[in-house]
Coordinates of C-alpha atoms in Angstrom, one line a residue:
X1 CA 123.1 104.6 -102.7
X2 CA 121.7 106.3 -105.6
X3 CA 118.5 105.1 -107.2
X4 CA 118.9 103.4 -110.5
X5 CA 116.8 106.0 -112.3
X6 CA 119.0 108.7 -111.2
X7 CA 122.1 106.9 -112.3
X8 CA 120.5 106.1 -115.7
X9 CA 119.5 109.8 -116.0
X10 CA 122.9 111.1 -115.0
X11 CA 124.6 108.7 -117.5
X12 CA 122.4 110.3 -120.3
X13 CA 120.5 107.0 -121.1
X14 CA 117.0 108.3 -120.2
X15 CA 115.3 111.6 -119.5
X16 CA 113.2 112.8 -116.6
X17 CA 110.1 112.1 -118.7
X18 CA 111.1 108.6 -119.4
X19 CA 111.5 107.9 -115.6
X20 CA 108.1 109.6 -114.8
X21 CA 106.5 107.4 -117.5
X22 CA 108.2 104.3 -116.2
X23 CA 107.3 105.0 -112.6
X24 CA 103.6 105.4 -113.7
X25 CA 103.7 102.0 -115.3
X26 CA 105.4 100.6 -112.1
X27 CA 102.5 101.7 -109.9
X28 CA 100.3 99.5 -112.1
X29 CA 102.4 96.3 -112.6
X30 CA 104.9 96.4 -109.7
X31 CA 107.8 95.5 -112.1
X32 CA 111.3 96.8 -111.5
X33 CA 112.0 100.2 -112.9
X34 CA 115.0 99.1 -115.1
X35 CA 112.9 96.2 -116.6
X36 CA 110.1 98.6 -117.5
X37 CA 112.6 101.0 -119.3
X38 CA 113.9 98.0 -121.2
X39 CA 110.4 97.1 -122.3
X40 CA 109.9 100.7 -123.3
X41 CA 112.8 100.5 -125.5
X42 CA 114.7 103.3 -123.7
X43 CA 117.7 101.2 -122.6
X44 CA 119.3 97.9 -123.2
X45 CA 119.9 95.1 -120.6
X46 CA 123.6 95.6 -121.1
X47 CA 123.4 99.4 -120.3
X48 CA 121.2 98.6 -117.3
X49 CA 123.4 96.1 -115.9
X50 CA 126.5 98.3 -116.4
X51 CA 124.7 101.1 -114.2
X52 CA 123.6 98.4 -111.6
X53 CA 127.3 97.3 -111.4
X54 CA 128.4 101.0 -110.5
X55 CA 125.3 101.4 -108.1
X56 CA 125.9 98.0 -106.3
X57 CA 129.7 97.6 -106.7
X58 CA 129.3 94.2 -108.5
X59 CA 131.6 93.7 -111.5
X60 CA 130.0 93.4 -115.0
X61 CA 131.5 90.8 -117.4
X62 CA 130.9 89.8 -121.0
X63 CA 130.6 86.2 -120.9
X64 CA 130.6 85.8 -124.8
X65 CA 134.3 86.8 -124.8
X66 CA 135.2 85.1 -121.7
X67 CA 137.1 81.7 -121.4
X68 CA 135.5 79.8 -118.3
X69 CA 137.9 77.2 -116.7
X70 CA 136.9 73.6 -116.5
X71 CA 137.2 73.4 -112.8
X72 CA 134.3 76.2 -112.5
X73 CA 132.2 74.1 -114.8
X74 CA 132.7 70.8 -112.8
X75 CA 132.1 72.6 -109.5
X76 CA 128.6 73.7 -110.5
X77 CA 126.0 71.1 -111.2
X78 CA 124.2 71.3 -114.4
X79 CA 120.7 71.3 -112.4
X80 CA 121.6 74.5 -110.7
X81 CA 122.8 76.3 -113.9
X82 CA 119.6 75.5 -115.8
X83 CA 117.1 75.9 -113.0
X84 CA 118.4 79.3 -111.8
X85 CA 119.7 80.6 -115.1
X86 CA 123.2 81.3 -113.6
X87 CA 126.7 80.6 -114.9
X88 CA 129.9 79.8 -113.0
X89 CA 132.8 82.0 -114.1
X90 CA 135.8 80.8 -112.0
X91 CA 136.7 78.8 -109.0
X92 CA 139.6 79.8 -106.8
X93 CA 140.4 79.2 -103.1
X94 CA 137.2 77.7 -102.5
X95 CA 135.2 80.8 -103.9
X96 CA 132.9 79.9 -106.8
X97 CA 132.2 83.2 -108.8
X98 CA 128.9 83.0 -110.7
X99 CA 127.3 85.3 -113.3
X100 CA 123.7 86.4 -112.6
X101 CA 121.5 88.8 -114.6
X102 CA 119.3 89.8 -111.7
X103 CA 121.2 91.4 -108.7
X104 CA 118.2 91.8 -106.6
X105 CA 117.3 88.0 -106.8
X106 CA 120.0 86.5 -104.9
X107 CA 118.2 84.1 -102.6
X108 CA 119.1 80.9 -104.6
X109 CA 122.9 81.6 -104.0
X110 CA 122.3 80.8 -100.3
X111 CA 121.0 77.4 -101.0
X112 CA 123.7 76.7 -103.7
X113 CA 126.3 77.7 -101.0
X114 CA 125.0 75.1 -98.6
X115 CA 124.8 72.5 -101.2
X116 CA 128.2 72.9 -102.6
X117 CA 130.0 73.8 -99.3
X118 CA 131.8 76.7 -101.0
X119 CA 131.6 80.6 -100.7
X120 CA 129.7 82.2 -103.6
X121 CA 130.7 85.5 -105.2
X122 CA 128.7 87.2 -108.0
X123 CA 129.4 89.1 -111.2
X124 CA 126.7 90.7 -113.5
X125 CA 126.1 89.5 -117.1
X126 CA 123.2 89.7 -119.6
X127 CA 120.6 86.8 -119.7
X128 CA 121.5 86.4 -123.3
X129 CA 125.2 86.1 -122.5
X130 CA 124.5 83.5 -119.6
X131 CA 122.1 81.5 -121.9
X132 CA 124.8 81.3 -124.6
X133 CA 127.5 80.3 -122.1
X134 CA 125.1 77.5 -120.7
X135 CA 124.8 75.9 -124.1
X136 CA 128.3 76.3 -125.1
X137 CA 129.8 74.8 -121.7
X138 CA 127.0 72.5 -120.6
X139 CA 125.5 71.4 -123.8
X140 CA 121.9 71.4 -125.2
X141 CA 119.6 69.3 -123.1
X142 CA 122.2 68.6 -120.4
X143 CA 119.7 69.3 -117.7
X144 CA 117.1 66.9 -119.3
X145 CA 119.8 64.3 -119.6
X146 CA 120.7 64.5 -115.9
X147 CA 117.1 64.4 -114.9
X148 CA 116.3 61.2 -116.8
X149 CA 119.5 59.4 -115.7
X150 CA 118.9 60.4 -112.1
X151 CA 115.3 58.9 -112.3
X152 CA 116.6 55.8 -113.9
X153 CA 119.4 55.4 -111.2
X154 CA 116.9 55.5 -108.5
X155 CA 115.3 52.4 -109.9
X156 CA 118.7 50.4 -110.1
X157 CA 120.2 48.0 -107.5
X158 CA 122.4 49.9 -105.4
X159 CA 125.3 47.4 -106.1
X160 CA 125.3 48.5 -109.6
X161 CA 128.1 51.2 -110.0
X162 CA 128.0 51.8 -113.8
X163 CA 125.2 53.2 -115.9
X164 CA 123.8 50.8 -118.5
X165 CA 121.5 51.6 -121.4
X166 CA 117.8 51.2 -120.1
X167 CA 116.2 48.0 -121.1
X168 CA 112.6 49.2 -121.6
X169 CA 113.5 51.5 -124.6
X170 CA 109.9 51.8 -125.8
X171 CA 108.6 53.1 -122.4
X172 CA 111.5 55.4 -121.9
X173 CA 111.0 56.8 -125.6
X174 CA 107.7 58.0 -124.6
X175 CA 108.8 59.6 -121.5
X176 CA 108.1 63.3 -121.4
X177 CA 111.8 64.0 -120.6
X178 CA 113.1 62.1 -123.7
X179 CA 110.5 63.9 -125.9
X180 CA 111.8 67.2 -124.4
X181 CA 115.4 66.2 -125.0
X182 CA 114.8 65.4 -128.7
X183 CA 112.8 68.7 -129.0
X184 CA 115.7 70.6 -127.4
X185 CA 118.1 69.3 -129.8
X186 CA 115.9 70.1 -132.7
X187 CA 115.2 73.8 -131.5
X188 CA 119.0 74.1 -131.0
X189 CA 119.6 73.0 -134.6
X190 CA 117.0 75.6 -135.8
X191 CA 118.7 78.4 -133.8
X192 CA 121.9 77.6 -135.4
X193 CA 120.3 77.5 -139.0
X194 CA 121.3 73.9 -139.4
X195 CA 119.9 71.9 -142.4
X196 CA 120.9 68.5 -141.0
X197 CA 121.3 66.9 -137.6
X198 CA 123.7 64.0 -137.3
X199 CA 123.6 61.4 -134.5
X200 CA 126.9 59.4 -134.6
X201 CA 127.3 56.7 -132.0
X202 CA 130.9 55.4 -131.2
X203 CA 132.4 53.1 -128.7
X204 CA 132.2 55.3 -125.6
X205 CA 130.7 58.4 -126.9
X206 CA 127.7 59.8 -128.9
X207 CA 128.7 62.6 -131.4
X208 CA 125.9 65.1 -132.3
X209 CA 126.7 67.4 -135.3
X210 CA 124.9 70.1 -137.1
X211 CA 125.4 71.0 -140.8
X212 CA 125.5 74.7 -140.9
X213 CA 125.8 76.5 -144.1
X214 CA 127.0 73.2 -145.9
X215 CA 129.6 72.6 -143.2
X216 CA 129.5 70.2 -140.3
X217 CA 129.9 71.5 -136.8
X218 CA 130.1 69.7 -133.5
X219 CA 127.2 70.4 -131.2
X220 CA 127.9 70.6 -127.5
X221 CA 126.0 67.9 -125.6
X222 CA 126.2 66.1 -122.3
X223 CA 128.8 63.2 -122.2
X224 CA 126.1 61.2 -120.6
X225 CA 123.7 61.4 -123.4
X226 CA 125.2 58.3 -124.9
X227 CA 123.3 56.3 -122.2
X228 CA 120.0 57.6 -123.6
X229 CA 120.9 57.2 -127.3
X230 CA 118.6 54.1 -127.8
X231 CA 115.7 56.0 -126.4
X232 CA 116.4 59.0 -128.6
X233 CA 116.5 56.8 -131.7
X234 CA 113.4 55.1 -130.5
X235 CA 111.6 58.5 -130.1
X236 CA 112.8 59.6 -133.6
X237 CA 111.4 56.5 -135.1
X238 CA 108.0 57.0 -133.4
X239 CA 107.8 60.6 -134.6
X240 CA 108.5 59.6 -138.2
X241 CA 106.7 56.4 -138.4
X242 CA 109.5 53.9 -138.6
X243 CA 109.9 50.4 -137.3
X244 CA 111.2 50.8 -133.7
X245 CA 112.1 47.1 -133.4
X246 CA 114.1 46.9 -136.7
X247 CA 117.7 47.7 -136.1
X248 CA 119.4 45.6 -138.8
X249 CA 118.2 47.4 -142.1
X250 CA 118.3 51.0 -143.1
X251 CA 115.1 53.0 -142.7
X252 CA 113.8 56.3 -144.0
X253 CA 110.8 58.3 -143.0
X254 CA 109.4 61.8 -142.3
X255 CA 107.1 64.0 -140.4
X256 CA 105.9 67.7 -140.0
X257 CA 106.4 69.4 -136.7
X258 CA 105.9 72.8 -135.3
X259 CA 108.9 74.3 -133.4
X260 CA 109.4 77.7 -132.3
X261 CA 106.0 78.8 -133.9
X262 CA 107.1 77.6 -137.3
X263 CA 106.3 74.4 -139.4
X264 CA 109.2 72.1 -140.3
X265 CA 109.4 68.9 -142.4
X266 CA 111.8 66.4 -140.9
X267 CA 113.4 63.8 -143.2
X268 CA 114.9 61.0 -141.2
X269 CA 117.5 58.4 -142.4
X270 CA 118.6 55.5 -140.0
X271 CA 121.3 53.2 -140.9
X272 CA 122.9 50.4 -139.0
X273 CA 126.5 50.7 -138.1
X274 CA 129.1 49.1 -135.8
X275 CA 128.0 50.8 -132.6
X276 CA 124.2 50.8 -133.2
X277 CA 122.3 53.1 -135.5
X278 CA 123.4 56.3 -137.2
X279 CA 120.8 58.8 -137.7
X280 CA 120.5 62.0 -139.9
X281 CA 117.7 64.3 -139.6
X282 CA 117.1 66.9 -142.4
X283 CA 115.3 70.0 -141.3
X284 CA 113.1 71.8 -144.0
X285 CA 111.3 74.8 -143.3
X286 CA 107.9 74.4 -145.0
X287 CA 107.7 78.2 -146.0
X288 CA 111.3 78.6 -147.6
X289 CA 110.2 79.0 -151.1
X290 CA 112.3 81.4 -153.4
X291 CA 111.5 83.2 -156.5
X292 CA 114.1 83.4 -159.3
X293 CA 114.9 87.0 -158.5
X294 CA 115.8 85.9 -154.8
X295 CA 118.3 83.2 -155.8
X296 CA 121.2 85.8 -156.0
X297 CA 121.6 85.5 -159.9
X298 CA 123.5 88.3 -161.6
X299 CA 121.2 90.1 -164.0
X300 CA 122.8 88.4 -167.1
X301 CA 122.4 84.9 -165.5
X302 CA 118.8 85.6 -164.4
X303 CA 117.9 86.7 -168.0
X304 CA 119.4 83.5 -169.3
X305 CA 117.5 81.4 -166.9
X306 CA 114.3 83.2 -167.8
X307 CA 114.8 82.7 -171.5
X308 CA 115.4 78.9 -171.0
X309 CA 112.2 78.3 -169.1
X310 CA 110.1 80.6 -171.4
X311 CA 110.2 77.9 -174.1
X312 CA 107.0 76.0 -174.7
X313 CA 108.8 72.6 -175.0
X314 CA 112.3 71.2 -174.4
X315 CA 114.6 70.0 -171.7
X316 CA 116.3 72.3 -168.9
X317 CA 118.8 70.5 -166.7
X318 CA 120.0 71.9 -163.2
X319 CA 123.4 70.0 -162.3
X320 CA 125.6 70.0 -159.2
X321 CA 126.5 67.7 -156.3
X322 CA 124.1 66.7 -153.6
X323 CA 123.2 69.8 -151.4
X324 CA 124.2 72.4 -153.9
X325 CA 120.7 73.9 -154.2
X326 CA 119.4 72.3 -157.3
X327 CA 115.9 71.7 -155.8
X328 CA 115.5 75.1 -154.7
X329 CA 116.3 76.6 -158.1
X330 CA 113.8 74.1 -159.8
X331 CA 111.0 75.3 -157.4
X332 CA 111.9 78.8 -158.1
X333 CA 111.4 78.1 -161.8
X334 CA 108.0 76.4 -161.1
X335 CA 106.8 79.3 -159.1
X336 CA 107.6 81.5 -162.1
X337 CA 105.8 79.1 -164.4
X338 CA 102.9 78.4 -162.1
X339 CA 100.0 80.1 -163.9
X340 CA 96.2 79.3 -163.9
X341 CA 96.3 78.2 -167.5
X342 CA 99.2 76.0 -167.2
X343 CA 99.2 72.3 -165.9
X344 CA 102.3 71.5 -163.9
X345 CA 103.0 67.8 -162.7
X346 CA 106.2 66.9 -160.7
X347 CA 107.7 63.5 -160.1
X348 CA 110.0 63.8 -156.9
X349 CA 111.8 61.6 -154.3
X350 CA 111.0 63.0 -152.0
X351 CA 108.4 66.0 -152.4
X352 CA 110.6 68.8 -150.8
X353 CA 107.8 71.5 -150.6
X354 CA 104.1 71.8 -151.4
X355 CA 103.1 74.0 -154.3
X356 CA 99.6 75.3 -154.8
X357 CA 98.1 74.3 -158.2
X358 CA 100.9 71.9 -158.9
X359 CA 100.3 68.1 -158.8
X360 CA 103.1 66.6 -156.9
X361 CA 103.9 62.9 -157.0
X362 CA 106.4 61.1 -154.8
X363 CA 108.1 58.0 -156.2
X364 CA 108.0 54.7 -154.1
X365 CA 110.8 52.5 -155.6
X366 CA 110.0 49.6 -153.1
X367 CA 106.5 49.6 -154.4
X368 CA 107.6 49.6 -157.9
X369 CA 106.6 53.4 -158.4
X370 CA 109.7 54.5 -160.1
X371 CA 110.6 57.7 -162.1
X372 CA 110.2 56.0 -165.4
X373 CA 106.9 54.4 -164.4
X374 CA 105.3 57.5 -163.0
X375 CA 106.5 59.5 -166.1
X376 CA 104.7 57.2 -168.4
X377 CA 101.4 58.0 -166.6
X378 CA 102.0 61.6 -166.1
X379 CA 102.1 61.9 -169.8
X380 CA 98.6 60.8 -170.0
X381 CA 97.4 63.6 -167.7
X382 CA 97.8 66.2 -170.4
X383 CA 100.6 68.4 -168.5
X384 CA 102.3 71.5 -170.0
X385 CA 105.3 71.3 -167.7
X386 CA 106.9 68.4 -166.1
X387 CA 109.5 68.5 -163.3
X388 CA 111.3 65.3 -162.7
X389 CA 113.5 65.2 -159.5
X390 CA 116.4 63.5 -161.1
X391 CA 117.4 61.7 -164.3
X392 CA 119.6 58.9 -163.1
X393 CA 119.1 56.1 -165.7
X394 CA 118.4 55.5 -169.3
X395 CA 114.9 54.8 -169.1
X396 CA 114.0 58.0 -167.1
X397 CA 116.2 60.1 -169.6
X398 CA 114.6 58.5 -172.5
X399 CA 111.0 59.2 -171.4
X400 CA 112.0 62.8 -170.5
X401 CA 113.4 63.3 -174.0
X402 CA 110.3 61.9 -175.6
X403 CA 108.1 64.1 -173.4
X404 CA 110.0 67.2 -174.7
X405 CA 109.6 66.1 -178.3
X406 CA 105.8 65.9 -177.8
X407 CA 105.5 69.4 -176.7
X408 CA 106.3 69.5 -173.1
X409 CA 108.7 71.7 -171.1
X410 CA 110.6 69.4 -168.8
X411 CA 112.9 70.4 -165.8
X412 CA 115.1 68.1 -164.2
X413 CA 118.5 67.6 -162.3
X414 CA 121.6 65.7 -163.3
X415 CA 124.7 64.9 -161.1
X416 CA 127.6 66.4 -163.0
X417 CA 130.5 68.8 -162.1
X418 CA 129.7 71.5 -164.6
X419 CA 127.2 72.5 -167.3
X420 CA 129.2 70.9 -170.1
X421 CA 129.5 67.7 -168.3
X422 CA 125.6 67.2 -168.7
X423 CA 126.3 66.4 -172.5
X424 CA 128.5 63.6 -171.9
X425 CA 126.3 62.4 -169.0
X426 CA 123.3 62.1 -171.3
X427 CA 125.3 60.4 -173.9
X428 CA 126.7 57.8 -171.4
X429 CA 123.0 57.1 -170.7
X430 CA 122.9 56.0 -174.2
X431 CA 120.6 58.9 -175.4
X432 CA 121.3 59.6 -179.1
X433 CA 123.2 62.8 -179.8
X434 CA 120.6 63.9 -182.3
X435 CA 118.1 63.7 -179.5
X436 CA 120.1 65.4 -177.1
X437 CA 120.8 68.2 -179.7
X438 CA 117.2 68.6 -180.6
X439 CA 115.6 68.5 -177.1
X440 CA 118.1 70.2 -174.6
X441 CA 117.5 74.0 -174.3
X442 CA 120.2 74.6 -171.7
X443 CA 122.0 73.4 -168.6
X444 CA 122.4 75.3 -165.3
X445 CA 125.3 74.3 -163.0
X446 CA 125.5 75.7 -159.6
X447 CA 127.2 75.5 -156.3
X448 CA 126.5 77.3 -152.7
X449 CA 129.3 79.2 -151.1
X450 CA 129.1 80.7 -147.7
X451 CA 128.6 84.3 -147.2
X452 CA 131.1 86.2 -145.0
X453 CA 129.5 87.2 -141.6
X454 CA 128.7 91.0 -141.9
X455 CA 129.4 91.4 -138.2
X456 CA 133.2 90.4 -138.2
X457 CA 134.4 90.4 -141.8
X458 CA 137.5 92.5 -142.4
X459 CA 139.3 93.8 -145.5
X460 CA 142.7 92.4 -146.3
X461 CA 145.1 93.0 -149.3
X462 CA 144.7 90.5 -151.9
X463 CA 147.7 88.5 -153.2
X464 CA 146.8 86.1 -156.2
X465 CA 150.1 84.4 -156.2
X466 CA 148.7 81.5 -154.1
X467 CA 146.2 80.5 -156.8
X468 CA 147.2 78.1 -159.5
X469 CA 148.1 79.6 -162.7
X470 CA 145.0 78.2 -164.6
X471 CA 142.7 79.9 -161.9
X472 CA 144.6 83.2 -162.0
X473 CA 144.1 83.4 -165.8
X474 CA 140.5 82.9 -165.3
X475 CA 139.9 85.8 -162.8
X476 CA 137.8 88.5 -164.4
X477 CA 139.2 91.9 -164.3
X478 CA 139.9 94.5 -163.1
X479 CA 142.4 93.4 -160.5
X480 CA 141.4 93.3 -156.9
X481 CA 143.3 95.3 -154.3
X482 CA 141.6 93.8 -151.2
X483 CA 139.1 90.9 -150.3
X484 CA 137.0 90.1 -147.3
X485 CA 138.4 87.9 -144.7
X486 CA 136.3 85.6 -142.5
X487 CA 137.3 86.4 -138.9
X488 CA 134.8 84.7 -136.6
X489 CA 132.6 86.1 -133.8
X490 CA 129.7 85.0 -131.6
X491 CA 127.0 85.7 -134.0
X492 CA 128.5 83.3 -136.7
X493 CA 129.8 80.7 -134.0
X494 CA 133.4 81.7 -134.8
X495 CA 133.1 80.4 -138.4
X496 CA 133.5 83.7 -140.0
X497 CA 130.4 82.8 -142.3
X498 CA 126.7 83.4 -142.1
X499 CA 124.3 82.1 -144.7
X500 CA 125.0 81.0 -148.1
X501 CA 124.5 82.2 -151.8
X502 CA 124.5 80.5 -155.1
X503 CA 126.9 80.7 -158.0
X504 CA 125.9 79.8 -161.5
X505 CA 127.3 78.6 -164.8
X506 CA 124.5 78.7 -167.6
X507 CA 125.1 76.9 -170.9
X508 CA 122.4 77.6 -173.5
X509 CA 122.5 75.2 -176.4
X510 CA 123.4 77.3 -179.3
X511 CA 123.9 76.1 -182.9
X512 CA 127.6 75.7 -182.2
X513 CA 126.9 73.6 -179.1
X514 CA 124.4 71.4 -181.2
X515 CA 127.1 70.8 -183.7
X516 CA 129.5 69.6 -180.9
X517 CA 126.8 67.3 -179.5
X518 CA 126.2 65.6 -182.7
X519 CA 129.7 64.8 -183.3
X520 CA 130.0 63.5 -179.6
X521 CA 132.6 66.2 -178.6
X522 CA 134.0 65.9 -175.0
X523 CA 132.9 68.1 -172.2
X524 CA 136.2 70.0 -172.4
X525 CA 135.4 71.1 -176.0
X526 CA 132.0 72.0 -175.3
X527 CA 133.1 74.2 -172.4
X528 CA 135.8 75.8 -174.3
X529 CA 133.3 76.9 -177.3
X530 CA 130.8 78.0 -174.7
X531 CA 133.4 80.2 -172.9
X532 CA 134.5 81.7 -176.2
X533 CA 130.8 82.5 -176.8
X534 CA 130.5 84.3 -173.4
X535 CA 129.5 81.7 -170.9
X536 CA 130.7 82.6 -167.4
X537 CA 132.0 79.7 -165.3
X538 CA 131.4 78.7 -161.9
X539 CA 134.7 80.3 -160.9
X540 CA 134.2 83.4 -162.5
X541 CA 130.7 83.7 -161.0
X542 CA 132.0 83.1 -157.6
X543 CA 134.8 85.6 -158.3
X544 CA 132.2 88.3 -158.7
X545 CA 130.7 87.5 -155.5
X546 CA 134.2 88.0 -154.0
X547 CA 134.5 91.3 -155.7
X548 CA 131.1 92.4 -154.3
X549 CA 132.4 91.4 -150.7
X550 CA 130.0 88.4 -150.3
X551 CA 132.4 85.6 -149.8
X552 CA 136.1 84.8 -149.6
X553 CA 138.6 83.2 -152.2
X554 CA 139.2 80.4 -149.6
X555 CA 135.4 79.5 -149.6
X556 CA 135.3 79.6 -153.5
X557 CA 138.2 77.3 -153.8
X558 CA 136.4 75.0 -151.2
X559 CA 133.5 74.2 -153.7
X560 CA 135.0 75.0 -157.0
X561 CA 138.4 73.5 -157.9
X562 CA 138.6 74.3 -161.6
X563 CA 138.2 77.4 -163.8

């Protein structure tokens, strides 16, 4: 049998000099030659295994593109899979085929053969493919779940044939295995770029879902995890300082943790429901602060945004639904404005990110510390710029208007569908039209759309006939011949999208807009005049991203329904 070095050299993957250098290192550390060549960057694990496949006559498979039958998964216990880092591939005629990444380390297979009373056959696959398949078919934390339940089962009366939730929840919540299980779920969420983790208990199952790029995706977890849910909730409550005993009332809390050598803020909300308690964990990277230039604005929109916040006093609003990136835009504005000669104070609920040289205040409604109450005190601290997390009532809006009239630049958010809707929203809050006209500098409306995965996106001919007529008329020219299509691959978890970008609609308050506000014009009238003056709508901004190949028409229509 040819040596692996000779096979790699004959395949043109390495040179004789590479082999000599690797052999010299091998004399010092005793590692396998192939492993050393991978560490040297001369070959990949995949190319090594393909050569080993030919050398040892063991088939090589790509597990990422393979469908593994259920009978193979059920035949191999999860504890073997996670302990030995192997993956069942098929089970036929009492022969279980397993994928391994190290063909020279086959001693565990003899023990598995004895345990399962079946013949074992092997194929080769990369460690990355095996790990991905383990998570896909067995679920995150499945080994930990089995370990905990097996320990609990040992303590039970042999006559008990069904698993019941453990009674000593507090003790189990502090168990190292439960701590590990919660950490595994959080780490998996971070790997998938999730912003939220949802735990949803139902009658006979626990559903765990991740919100990735604004869309919920089911997480693969062990079916038996439902027996540990009370312990999981208790562990989360302990982490975030919530009352572990209280299960009848909603609770919210938070903590900062270090995972994967990065720091994250966890914001937790717990609500009672028909089957226990529903939990949502928001995962916020502490270092994820952007500048205006990194938000993805077009040069024209960037210039408009910079002009708005360059004023010494007035009101600037950012609008959009929950989760549309308003807070990120506000923080980017604050980063631009944050100078040694400027005093900035923020009033938030909650404080999302910490900013150096910015005084940040978190409201506490239960204690009576509301937006309006804090704002009154803030004005006595001689700020130049004030950021209010959200204007949601008449009192807060009135104080923000008064602050802008007395020489402060005020940045805040409103919940409206578009920029023009901010006008009617403020009037609905009983702010006088002349005050809106004289204080508001402009409104920025925004949405987040998913970006097509760069690894699997494909061009397809574009046919606009499927769009409503009102949207077809709003498409900026020239006419498109093709658009990107979201296909789906392993890197984007078959979604076709990876990451998000913002689209904007910026409405500066020009003299024409001031006149419309004074006479209480409708949002439709304001938008019509603004568009005639050159305002680009959310739909048109999104279409530019389609033209640039960043997103798809389907994704734009998911978040923007009007022109």
